[in-house]
XYZ file of C-alpha atoms in Angstrom:
581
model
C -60.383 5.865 16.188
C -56.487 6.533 17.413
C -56.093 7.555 20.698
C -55.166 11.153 19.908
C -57.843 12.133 17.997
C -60.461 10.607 20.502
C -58.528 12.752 23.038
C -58.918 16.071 21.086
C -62.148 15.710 20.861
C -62.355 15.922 24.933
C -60.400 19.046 24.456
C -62.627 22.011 23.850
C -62.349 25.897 23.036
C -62.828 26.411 26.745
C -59.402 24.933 27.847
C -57.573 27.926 25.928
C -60.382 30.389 26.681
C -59.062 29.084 30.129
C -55.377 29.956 29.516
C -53.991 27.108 28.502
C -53.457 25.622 24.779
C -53.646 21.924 24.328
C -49.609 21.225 24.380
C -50.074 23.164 28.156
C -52.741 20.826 29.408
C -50.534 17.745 28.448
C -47.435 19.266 29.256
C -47.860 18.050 33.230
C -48.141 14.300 31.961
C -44.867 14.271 29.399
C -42.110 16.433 31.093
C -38.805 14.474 30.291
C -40.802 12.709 27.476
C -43.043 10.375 29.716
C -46.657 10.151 29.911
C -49.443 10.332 32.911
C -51.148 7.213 31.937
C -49.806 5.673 28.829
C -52.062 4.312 26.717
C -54.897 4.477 29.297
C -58.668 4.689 28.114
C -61.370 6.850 30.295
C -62.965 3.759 30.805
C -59.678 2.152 32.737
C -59.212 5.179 34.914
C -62.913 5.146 35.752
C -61.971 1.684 37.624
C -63.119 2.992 41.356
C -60.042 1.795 43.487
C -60.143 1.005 47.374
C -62.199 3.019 49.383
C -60.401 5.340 51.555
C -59.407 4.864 54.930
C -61.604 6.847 57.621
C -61.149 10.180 57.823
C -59.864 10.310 61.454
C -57.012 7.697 59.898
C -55.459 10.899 57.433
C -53.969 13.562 58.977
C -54.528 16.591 57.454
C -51.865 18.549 56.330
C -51.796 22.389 55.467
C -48.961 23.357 53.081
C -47.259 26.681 52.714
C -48.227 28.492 49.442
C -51.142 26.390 48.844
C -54.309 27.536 48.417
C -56.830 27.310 51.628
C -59.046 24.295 52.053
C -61.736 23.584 54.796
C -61.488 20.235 56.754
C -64.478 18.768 54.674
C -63.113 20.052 52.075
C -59.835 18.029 52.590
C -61.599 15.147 53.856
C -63.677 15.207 50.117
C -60.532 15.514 47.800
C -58.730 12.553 50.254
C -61.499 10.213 49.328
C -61.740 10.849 45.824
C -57.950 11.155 45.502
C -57.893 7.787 47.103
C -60.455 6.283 45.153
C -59.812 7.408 41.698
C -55.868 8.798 41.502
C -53.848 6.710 43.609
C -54.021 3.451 41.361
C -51.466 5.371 38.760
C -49.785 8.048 40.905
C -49.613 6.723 44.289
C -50.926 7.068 47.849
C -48.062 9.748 48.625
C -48.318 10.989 45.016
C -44.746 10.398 44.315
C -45.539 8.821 40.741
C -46.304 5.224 39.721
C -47.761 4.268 36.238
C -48.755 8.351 36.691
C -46.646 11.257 36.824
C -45.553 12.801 40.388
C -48.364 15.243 41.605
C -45.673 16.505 44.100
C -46.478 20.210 45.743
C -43.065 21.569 43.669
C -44.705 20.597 40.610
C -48.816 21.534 41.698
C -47.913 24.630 42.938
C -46.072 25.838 39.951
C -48.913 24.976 37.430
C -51.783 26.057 40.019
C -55.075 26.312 40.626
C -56.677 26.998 37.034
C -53.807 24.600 35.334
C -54.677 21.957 37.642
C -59.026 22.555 37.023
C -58.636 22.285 33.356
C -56.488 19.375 33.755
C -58.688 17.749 35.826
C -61.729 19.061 33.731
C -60.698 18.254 30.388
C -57.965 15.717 30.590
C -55.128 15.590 28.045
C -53.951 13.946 25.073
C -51.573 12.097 27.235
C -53.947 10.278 28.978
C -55.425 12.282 31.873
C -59.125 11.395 31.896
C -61.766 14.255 31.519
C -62.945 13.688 34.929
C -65.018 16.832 34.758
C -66.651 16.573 30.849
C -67.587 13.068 31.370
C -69.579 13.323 34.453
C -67.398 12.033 36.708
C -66.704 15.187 38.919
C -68.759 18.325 39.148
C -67.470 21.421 38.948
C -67.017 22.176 43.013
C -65.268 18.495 43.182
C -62.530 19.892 40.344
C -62.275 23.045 42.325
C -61.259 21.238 45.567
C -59.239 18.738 43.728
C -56.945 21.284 42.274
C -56.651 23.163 45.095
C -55.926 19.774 47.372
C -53.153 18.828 45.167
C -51.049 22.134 46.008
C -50.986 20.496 49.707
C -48.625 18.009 50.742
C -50.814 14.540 50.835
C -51.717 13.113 54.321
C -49.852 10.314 55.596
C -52.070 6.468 55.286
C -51.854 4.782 58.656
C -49.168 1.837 58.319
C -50.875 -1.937 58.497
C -48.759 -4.314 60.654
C -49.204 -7.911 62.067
C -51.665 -5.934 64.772
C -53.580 -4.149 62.308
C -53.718 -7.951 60.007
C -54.868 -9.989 63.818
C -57.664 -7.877 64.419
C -59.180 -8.371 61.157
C -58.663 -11.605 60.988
C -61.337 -14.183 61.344
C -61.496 -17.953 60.695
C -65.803 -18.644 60.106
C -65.168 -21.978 59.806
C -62.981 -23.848 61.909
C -60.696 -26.701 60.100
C -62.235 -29.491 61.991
C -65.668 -28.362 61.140
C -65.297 -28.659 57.021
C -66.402 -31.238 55.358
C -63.468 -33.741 54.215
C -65.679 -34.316 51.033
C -67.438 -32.605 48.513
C -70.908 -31.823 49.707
C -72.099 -31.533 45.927
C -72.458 -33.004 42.616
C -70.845 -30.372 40.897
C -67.474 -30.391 39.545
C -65.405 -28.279 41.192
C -62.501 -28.089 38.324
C -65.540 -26.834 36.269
C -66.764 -23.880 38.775
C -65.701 -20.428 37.471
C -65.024 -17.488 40.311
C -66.592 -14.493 38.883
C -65.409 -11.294 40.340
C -68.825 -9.001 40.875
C -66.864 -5.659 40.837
C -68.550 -2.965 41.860
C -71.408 -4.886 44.409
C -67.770 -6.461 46.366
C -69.198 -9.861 45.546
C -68.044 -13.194 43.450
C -70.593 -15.355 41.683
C -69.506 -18.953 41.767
C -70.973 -20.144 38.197
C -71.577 -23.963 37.311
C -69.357 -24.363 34.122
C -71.995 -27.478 33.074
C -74.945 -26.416 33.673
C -74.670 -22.530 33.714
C -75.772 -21.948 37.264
C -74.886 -19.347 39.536
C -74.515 -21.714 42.412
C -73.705 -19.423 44.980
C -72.659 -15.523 45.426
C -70.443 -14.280 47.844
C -69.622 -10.831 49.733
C -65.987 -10.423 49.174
C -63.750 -7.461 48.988
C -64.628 -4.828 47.053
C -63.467 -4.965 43.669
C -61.753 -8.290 43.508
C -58.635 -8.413 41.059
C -58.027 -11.768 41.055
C -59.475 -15.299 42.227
C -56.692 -17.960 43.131
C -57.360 -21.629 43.084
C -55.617 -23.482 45.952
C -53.057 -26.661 44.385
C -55.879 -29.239 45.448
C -58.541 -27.295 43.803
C -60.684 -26.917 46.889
C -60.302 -23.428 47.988
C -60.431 -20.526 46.167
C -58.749 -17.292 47.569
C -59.720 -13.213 46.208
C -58.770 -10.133 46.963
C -60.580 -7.279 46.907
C -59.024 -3.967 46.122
C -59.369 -2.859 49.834
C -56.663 -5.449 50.441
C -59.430 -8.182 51.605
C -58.592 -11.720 51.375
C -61.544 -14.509 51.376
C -61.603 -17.701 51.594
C -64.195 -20.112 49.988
C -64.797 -23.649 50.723
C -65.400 -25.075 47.252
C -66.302 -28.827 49.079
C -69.346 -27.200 51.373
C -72.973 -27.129 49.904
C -72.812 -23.967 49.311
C -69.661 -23.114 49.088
C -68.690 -20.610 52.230
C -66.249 -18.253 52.735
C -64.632 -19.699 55.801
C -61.853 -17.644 56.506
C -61.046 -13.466 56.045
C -58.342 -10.836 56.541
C -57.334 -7.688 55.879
C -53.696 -6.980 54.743
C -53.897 -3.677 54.015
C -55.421 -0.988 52.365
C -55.106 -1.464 48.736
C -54.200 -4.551 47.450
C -54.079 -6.813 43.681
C -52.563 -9.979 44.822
C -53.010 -13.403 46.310
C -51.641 -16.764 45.556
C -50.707 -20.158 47.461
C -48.223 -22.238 47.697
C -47.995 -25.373 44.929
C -44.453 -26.549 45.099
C -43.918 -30.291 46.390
C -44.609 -30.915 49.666
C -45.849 -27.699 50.272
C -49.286 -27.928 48.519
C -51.673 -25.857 50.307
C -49.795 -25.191 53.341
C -49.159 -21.140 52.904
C -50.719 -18.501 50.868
C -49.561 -14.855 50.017
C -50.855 -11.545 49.267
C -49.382 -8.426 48.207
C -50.096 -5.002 49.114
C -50.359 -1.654 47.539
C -50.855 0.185 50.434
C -48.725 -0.154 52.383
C -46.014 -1.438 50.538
C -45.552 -4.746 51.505
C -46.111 -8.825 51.516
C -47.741 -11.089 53.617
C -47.026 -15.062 54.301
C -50.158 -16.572 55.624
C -51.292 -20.201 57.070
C -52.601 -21.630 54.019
C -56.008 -23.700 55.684
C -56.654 -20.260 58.174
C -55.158 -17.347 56.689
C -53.790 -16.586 59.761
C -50.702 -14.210 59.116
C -47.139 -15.669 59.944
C -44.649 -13.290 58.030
C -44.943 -9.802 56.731
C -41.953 -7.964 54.674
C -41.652 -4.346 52.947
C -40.594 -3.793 49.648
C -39.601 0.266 50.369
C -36.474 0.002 48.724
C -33.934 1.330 45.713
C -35.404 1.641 42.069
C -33.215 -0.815 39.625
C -32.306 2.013 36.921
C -31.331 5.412 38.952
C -30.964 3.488 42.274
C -33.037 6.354 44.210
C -35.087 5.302 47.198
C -38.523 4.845 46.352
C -41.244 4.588 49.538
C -44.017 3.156 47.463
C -43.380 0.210 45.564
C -46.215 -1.135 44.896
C -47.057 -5.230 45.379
C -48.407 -6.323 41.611
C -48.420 -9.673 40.227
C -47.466 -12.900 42.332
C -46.912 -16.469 40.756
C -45.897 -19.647 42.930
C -42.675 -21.733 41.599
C -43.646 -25.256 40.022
C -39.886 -25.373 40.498
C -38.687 -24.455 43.994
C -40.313 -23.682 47.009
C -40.840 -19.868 46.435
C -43.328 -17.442 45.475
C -42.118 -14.908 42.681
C -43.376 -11.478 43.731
C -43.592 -8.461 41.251
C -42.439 -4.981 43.145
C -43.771 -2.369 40.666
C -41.983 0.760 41.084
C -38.525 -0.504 41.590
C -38.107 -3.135 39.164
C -37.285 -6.049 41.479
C -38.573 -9.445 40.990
C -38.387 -11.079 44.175
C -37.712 -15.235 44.495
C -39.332 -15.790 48.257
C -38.258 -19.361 49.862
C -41.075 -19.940 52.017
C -39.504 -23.842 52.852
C -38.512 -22.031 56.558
C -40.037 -19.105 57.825
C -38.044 -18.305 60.307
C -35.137 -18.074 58.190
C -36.924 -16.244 54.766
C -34.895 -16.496 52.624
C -35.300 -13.572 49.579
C -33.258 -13.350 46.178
C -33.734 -10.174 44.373
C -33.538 -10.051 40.757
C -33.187 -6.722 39.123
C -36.050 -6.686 35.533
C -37.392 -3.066 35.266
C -39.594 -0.972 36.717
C -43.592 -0.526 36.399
C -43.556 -4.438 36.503
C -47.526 -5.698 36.568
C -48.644 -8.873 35.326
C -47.280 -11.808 33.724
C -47.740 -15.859 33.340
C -45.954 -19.190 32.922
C -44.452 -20.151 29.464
C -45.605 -23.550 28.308
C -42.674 -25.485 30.294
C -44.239 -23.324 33.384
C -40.444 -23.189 33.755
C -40.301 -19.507 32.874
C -42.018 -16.748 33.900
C -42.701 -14.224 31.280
C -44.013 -10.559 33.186
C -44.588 -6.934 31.645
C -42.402 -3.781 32.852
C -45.788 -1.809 31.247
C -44.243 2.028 31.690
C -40.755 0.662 30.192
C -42.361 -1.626 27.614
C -40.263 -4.504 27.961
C -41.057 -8.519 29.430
C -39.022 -9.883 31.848
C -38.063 -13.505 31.940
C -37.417 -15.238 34.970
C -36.011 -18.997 35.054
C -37.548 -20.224 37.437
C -35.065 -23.040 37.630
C -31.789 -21.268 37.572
C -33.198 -18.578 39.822
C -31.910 -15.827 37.392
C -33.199 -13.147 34.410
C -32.924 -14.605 31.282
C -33.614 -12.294 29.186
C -35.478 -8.428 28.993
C -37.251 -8.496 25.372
C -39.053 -5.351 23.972
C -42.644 -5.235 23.931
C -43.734 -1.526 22.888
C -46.872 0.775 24.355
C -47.491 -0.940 27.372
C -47.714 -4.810 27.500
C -50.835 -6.076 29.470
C -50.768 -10.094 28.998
C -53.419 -10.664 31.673
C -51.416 -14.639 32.359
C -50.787 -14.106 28.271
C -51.390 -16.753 26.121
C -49.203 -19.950 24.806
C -49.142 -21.213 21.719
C -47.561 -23.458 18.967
C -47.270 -21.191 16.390
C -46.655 -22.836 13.031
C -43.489 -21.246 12.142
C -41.475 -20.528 15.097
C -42.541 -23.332 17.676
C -43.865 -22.324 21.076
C -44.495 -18.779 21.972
C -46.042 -16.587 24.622
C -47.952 -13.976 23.511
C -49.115 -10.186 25.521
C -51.422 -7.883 24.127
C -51.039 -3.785 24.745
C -52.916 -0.966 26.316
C -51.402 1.448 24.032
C -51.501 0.289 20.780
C -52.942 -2.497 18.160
C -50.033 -4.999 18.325
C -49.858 -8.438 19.767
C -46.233 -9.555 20.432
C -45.174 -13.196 20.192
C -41.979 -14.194 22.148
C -40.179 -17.591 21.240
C -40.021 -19.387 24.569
C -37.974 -22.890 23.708
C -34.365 -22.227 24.304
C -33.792 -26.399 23.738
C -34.691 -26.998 20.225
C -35.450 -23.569 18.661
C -32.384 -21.193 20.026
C -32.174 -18.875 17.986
C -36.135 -17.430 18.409
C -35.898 -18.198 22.029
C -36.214 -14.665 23.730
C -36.752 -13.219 20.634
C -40.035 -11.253 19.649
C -40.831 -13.523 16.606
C -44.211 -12.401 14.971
C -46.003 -9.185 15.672
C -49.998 -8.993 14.322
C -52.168 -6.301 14.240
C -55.568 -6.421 16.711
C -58.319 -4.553 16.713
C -56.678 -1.408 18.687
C -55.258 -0.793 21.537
C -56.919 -0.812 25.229
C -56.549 -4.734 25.531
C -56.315 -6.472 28.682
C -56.663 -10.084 28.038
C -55.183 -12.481 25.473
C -56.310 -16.233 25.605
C -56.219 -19.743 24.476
C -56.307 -23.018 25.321
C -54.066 -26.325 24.641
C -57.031 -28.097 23.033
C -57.983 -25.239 21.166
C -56.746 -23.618 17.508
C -58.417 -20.258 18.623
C -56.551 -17.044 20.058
C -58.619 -14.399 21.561
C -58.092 -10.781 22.221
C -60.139 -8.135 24.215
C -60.032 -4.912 23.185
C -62.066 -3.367 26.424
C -60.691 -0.073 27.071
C -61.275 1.302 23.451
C -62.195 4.164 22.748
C -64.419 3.015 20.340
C -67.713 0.966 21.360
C -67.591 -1.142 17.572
C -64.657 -2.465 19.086
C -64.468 -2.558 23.115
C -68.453 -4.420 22.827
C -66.827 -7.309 20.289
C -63.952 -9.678 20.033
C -61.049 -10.813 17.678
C -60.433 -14.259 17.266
C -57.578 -15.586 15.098
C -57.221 -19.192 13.918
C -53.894 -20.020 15.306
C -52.736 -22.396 12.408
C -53.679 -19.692 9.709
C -52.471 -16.369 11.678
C -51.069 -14.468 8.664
C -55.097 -14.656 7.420
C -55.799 -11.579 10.410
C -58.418 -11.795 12.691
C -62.141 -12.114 12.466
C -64.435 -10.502 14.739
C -67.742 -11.414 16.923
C -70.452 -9.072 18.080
C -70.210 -10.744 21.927
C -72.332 -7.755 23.527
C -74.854 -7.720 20.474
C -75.293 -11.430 21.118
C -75.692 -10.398 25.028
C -78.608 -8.602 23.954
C -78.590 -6.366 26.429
C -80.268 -3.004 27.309
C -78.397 0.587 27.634
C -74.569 0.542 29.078
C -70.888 0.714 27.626
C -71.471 -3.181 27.487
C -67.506 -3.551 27.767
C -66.294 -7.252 26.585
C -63.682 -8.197 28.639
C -61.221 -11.200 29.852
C -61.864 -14.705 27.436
C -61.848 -17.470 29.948
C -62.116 -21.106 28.801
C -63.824 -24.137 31.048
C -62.027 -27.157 32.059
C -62.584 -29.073 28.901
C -61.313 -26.313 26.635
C -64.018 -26.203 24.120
C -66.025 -23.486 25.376
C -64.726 -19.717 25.972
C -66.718 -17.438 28.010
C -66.828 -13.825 27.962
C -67.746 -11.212 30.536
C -70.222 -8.151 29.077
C -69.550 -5.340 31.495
C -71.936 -2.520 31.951
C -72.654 -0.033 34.639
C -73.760 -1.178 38.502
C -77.405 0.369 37.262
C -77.551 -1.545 34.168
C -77.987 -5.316 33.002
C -74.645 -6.968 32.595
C -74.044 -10.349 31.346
C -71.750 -13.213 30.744
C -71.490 -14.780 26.910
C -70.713 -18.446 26.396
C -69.224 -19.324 23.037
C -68.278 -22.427 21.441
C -64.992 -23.070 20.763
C -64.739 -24.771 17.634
C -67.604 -23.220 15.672
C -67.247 -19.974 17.408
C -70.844 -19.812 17.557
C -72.561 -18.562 20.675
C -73.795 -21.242 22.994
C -75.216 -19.892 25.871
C -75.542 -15.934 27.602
C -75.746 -16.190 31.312
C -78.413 -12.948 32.644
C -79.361 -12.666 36.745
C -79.910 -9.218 38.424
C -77.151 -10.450 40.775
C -74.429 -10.469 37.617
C -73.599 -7.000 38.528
C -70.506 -5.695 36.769
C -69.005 -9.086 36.187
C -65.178 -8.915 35.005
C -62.997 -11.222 35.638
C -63.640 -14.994 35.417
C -61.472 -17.607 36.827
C -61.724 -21.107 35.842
C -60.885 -23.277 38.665
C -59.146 -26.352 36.811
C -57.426 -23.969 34.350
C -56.208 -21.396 37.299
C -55.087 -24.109 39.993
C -52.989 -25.892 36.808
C -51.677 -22.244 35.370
C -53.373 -23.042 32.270
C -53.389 -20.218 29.616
């Protein structure tokens, strides 16, 4: 099913018995031709984001010509703005991977425009927050009239606000120098628990849940440490734990808070400095964060408020997305969404940081190593291009097009049989994998170059993956509209690509119960012969995690425990401290 026609179908009589046609509803998303959440699924914008700050924390603010609100009322549509809009639009509303929902624009459409917007969504993207259950109708009515007032202000986070949350459980000198365990710790995957704020630490041998966690709330991403010992999240509240991987069972032994939305964490693996510092980006506010790598304790924060790259217009939100540490100088490589800017941050002396700003393009989100782990291949999403950073030279190489949306997850490199290594995204918003040529040295003339372009399943993928031992690339097709294809997965035989894909029923072999049973992010173990898939579901229903064998693509093993609640991501620890993918 394309996107458009599943949209329509959300669309109903009612919105022009309402007043407004079906171009009107959309017309909010594309002025000047762009789009409120390209290529975004219902089930991707039903991702709950970081809960809101207290109430007391958000000034109200009343706005001439806007309709009149009560403080609970304000209070309500604050939270769920928080919670559900300001992932794609931002905290201040100024626009992100969303439109702006600025009062010059809100107060023009109004209050019924901005109901059946809410209500019904649009072809454009804009989820049907009110058809599909999310919001009832009083909710719609308060959003629409809350977005005609300016938005209230989010309390700053600074090195006081990072100190007082701070807090190391266990003390250095009180960890074990040793494993505590028989388990091998390059073989323990970090599964994020999404919506219970938890990670299950899973035995990659035996299957095992050997311990799970209270973390953040919806952790993005785990982060192995360079030695392999600790592994760092972060929850979407901008929580960062820290887990002992050598203590029996594995603890989290240090916390903090760096904000109030975050994505980001990684640690430092350049020479010399293995272990000693780890990072974390924020959302909210906009901003980084250089911490003590053994206590988290916070050393260096800088903002990333600053001029967009194309129109050169000050932009107070950009947003803290992907971060990668150098294999090749002592620097951390920090993704600033909303202005473009790829940042190269020295972290060899603190006191002097030093910062070189690169200028890629803007909605940048995630990205991985090439093969080399020389160069650093990220998506722009919203301008549908991958940046290239060499790492060594310190410079952009190269801005190649990817269109609708690039989402590589890390992305996946291969050996493809005709044009030598390439790196290979997946899109949100449409069917087509791009392969980039990524060896400069002996084949030039595909280097930088989008070589080979397949055909998935559909859009609404997240996660491409393979393995160096393995002839197998995977796709996810998760945010489909379409369950035949967001419950199964494509798998194409790397030496054979031009033969298309073939397909496995991964949530049918789940066997589980009612739930959107979403199959999301391939993940291999250490060894590289196994690939294991998460099968999402709601927080109410039975989730599990699907083992498959790599070479016969048979299924192998499907992990089920009541505490496997909405498990997503899946980070191997071998494969994630080595940048393996």
């Amino acid at each position: 099913m394309k996107k458009t026609q599943h949209w329509r179908k959300l669309l109903p009589l009612a919105v022009v018995c309402a007043g407004l046609n079906f171009t009107g509803v959309g017309a909010l998303a594309e002025d000047e031709g762009k789009t409120d959440h390209p290529g975004v699924t219902p089930g991707e914008m039903a991702y709950k984001g970081a809960p809101v700050p207290g109430a007391d924390e958000m000034k109200r603010v009343v706005t001439p010509g806007a309709p009149d609100m009560t403080q609970a009322e304000f209070d309500l549509a604050t939270k769920l703005y928080f919670e559900r809009c300001a992932g794609c639009h931002g905290v201040l509303r100024k626009g992100a991977t969303g439109k702006p929902l600025t009062t010059d624009i809100t107060q023009q459409r109004g209050t019924e425009f901005l109901k059946a917007l809410i209500n019904y969504g649009s072809p454009a993207g804009m989820p049907n927050w009110g058809t599909s259950g999310d919001f009832t109708e009083e909710q719609i009515d308060i959003m629409a009239r809350y977005l005609q007032h300016e938005p209230p202000m989010p309390p700053e986070w600074g090195m006081e606000e990072m100190k007082g949350t701070w807090k190391v459980h266990v003390p250095v000198d009180k960890r074990p120098t040793k494993p505590q365990h028989k388990y091998n710790i390059d073989n323990i995957f970090s599964v994020t628990l999404r919506d219970s704020g938890q990670v299950a630490l899973i035995d990659g041998d035996s299957k095992d849940i050997i311990a799970v966690l209270d973390t953040g709330y919806a952790v993005h991403i785990s982060r192995a440490s360079h030695s392999g010992r600790y592994v760092f999240t972060i929850g979407r509240d901008a929580k960062v734990d820290m887990i002992d991987l050598y203590m029996n069972p594995p603890k989290v032994v240090a916390t903090i808070k760096v904000g109030l939305e975050a994505r980001s964490v990684e640690t430092s693996k350049f020479k010399g400095f293995e272990d000693k510092l780890a990072i974390a980006g924020s959302y909210w506010p906009p901003q980084y964060v250089i911490m003590d790598g053994a206590t988290l304790e916070p050393k260096k924060i800088v903002s990333t408020r600053g001029m967009t790259v194309d129109t050169q217009e000050y932009h107070p939100e950009p947003r803290v997305a992907a971060i990668v540490a150098s294999h090749e100088h002592p620097e951390f490589i920090v993704n600033v969404k909303e202005t473009g800017k790829i940042l190269l941050v020295n972290y060899s002396d603190l006191n002097a940081l030093s910062v070189t700003t690169l200028e890629a393009a803007r909605f940048l989100h995630d990205g991985g190593w090439d093969s080399t782990q020389r160069y650093f291949l990220t998506a722009a999403n919203q301008s549908d291009k991958i940046a290239v950073v060499d790492a060594k030279e310190r410079e952009i190489e190269a801005l190649v097009d990817a269109p609708k949306i690039p989402h590589p997850g890390r992305g996946a490199n291969i050996k493809d049989p005709k044009y030598g290594p390439v790196w290979v995204t997946s899109s949100l918003g449409n069917e087509n994998m791009t392969f980039i040529g990524t060896d400069p040295v002996n084949n030039p003339k595909h280097a930088w170059k989008v070589v080979r372009t397949l055909k998935a399943q559909g859009g609404g993928s997240l996660f491409v993956k393979t393995h160096p031992k393995s002839n197998n690339l995977w796709v996810d097709n998760t945010l489909h509209p379409d369950p035949n294809v967001s419950q199964t997965i494509a798998v194409y035989d790397i030496n054979n690509l031009d033969a298309g894909y073939k397909v496995l029923p991964i949530a049918e072999w789940a066997g589980l119960g009612e739930g959107p049973k979403r199959v999301v992010q391939p993940e291999y173990n250490a060894a590289g012969d196994e690939v294991w898939f998460s099968v999402w579901s709601g927080q109410e229903q039975e989730s599990a995690i699907v083992v498959v064998d790599d070479k016969t693509r048979k299924l192998k093993k499907v992990i089920k425990d009541k505490r496997l609640v909405t498990p997503t991501g899946k980070f191997n620890v071998y494969n994630t401290r080595k940048d393996i993918y």
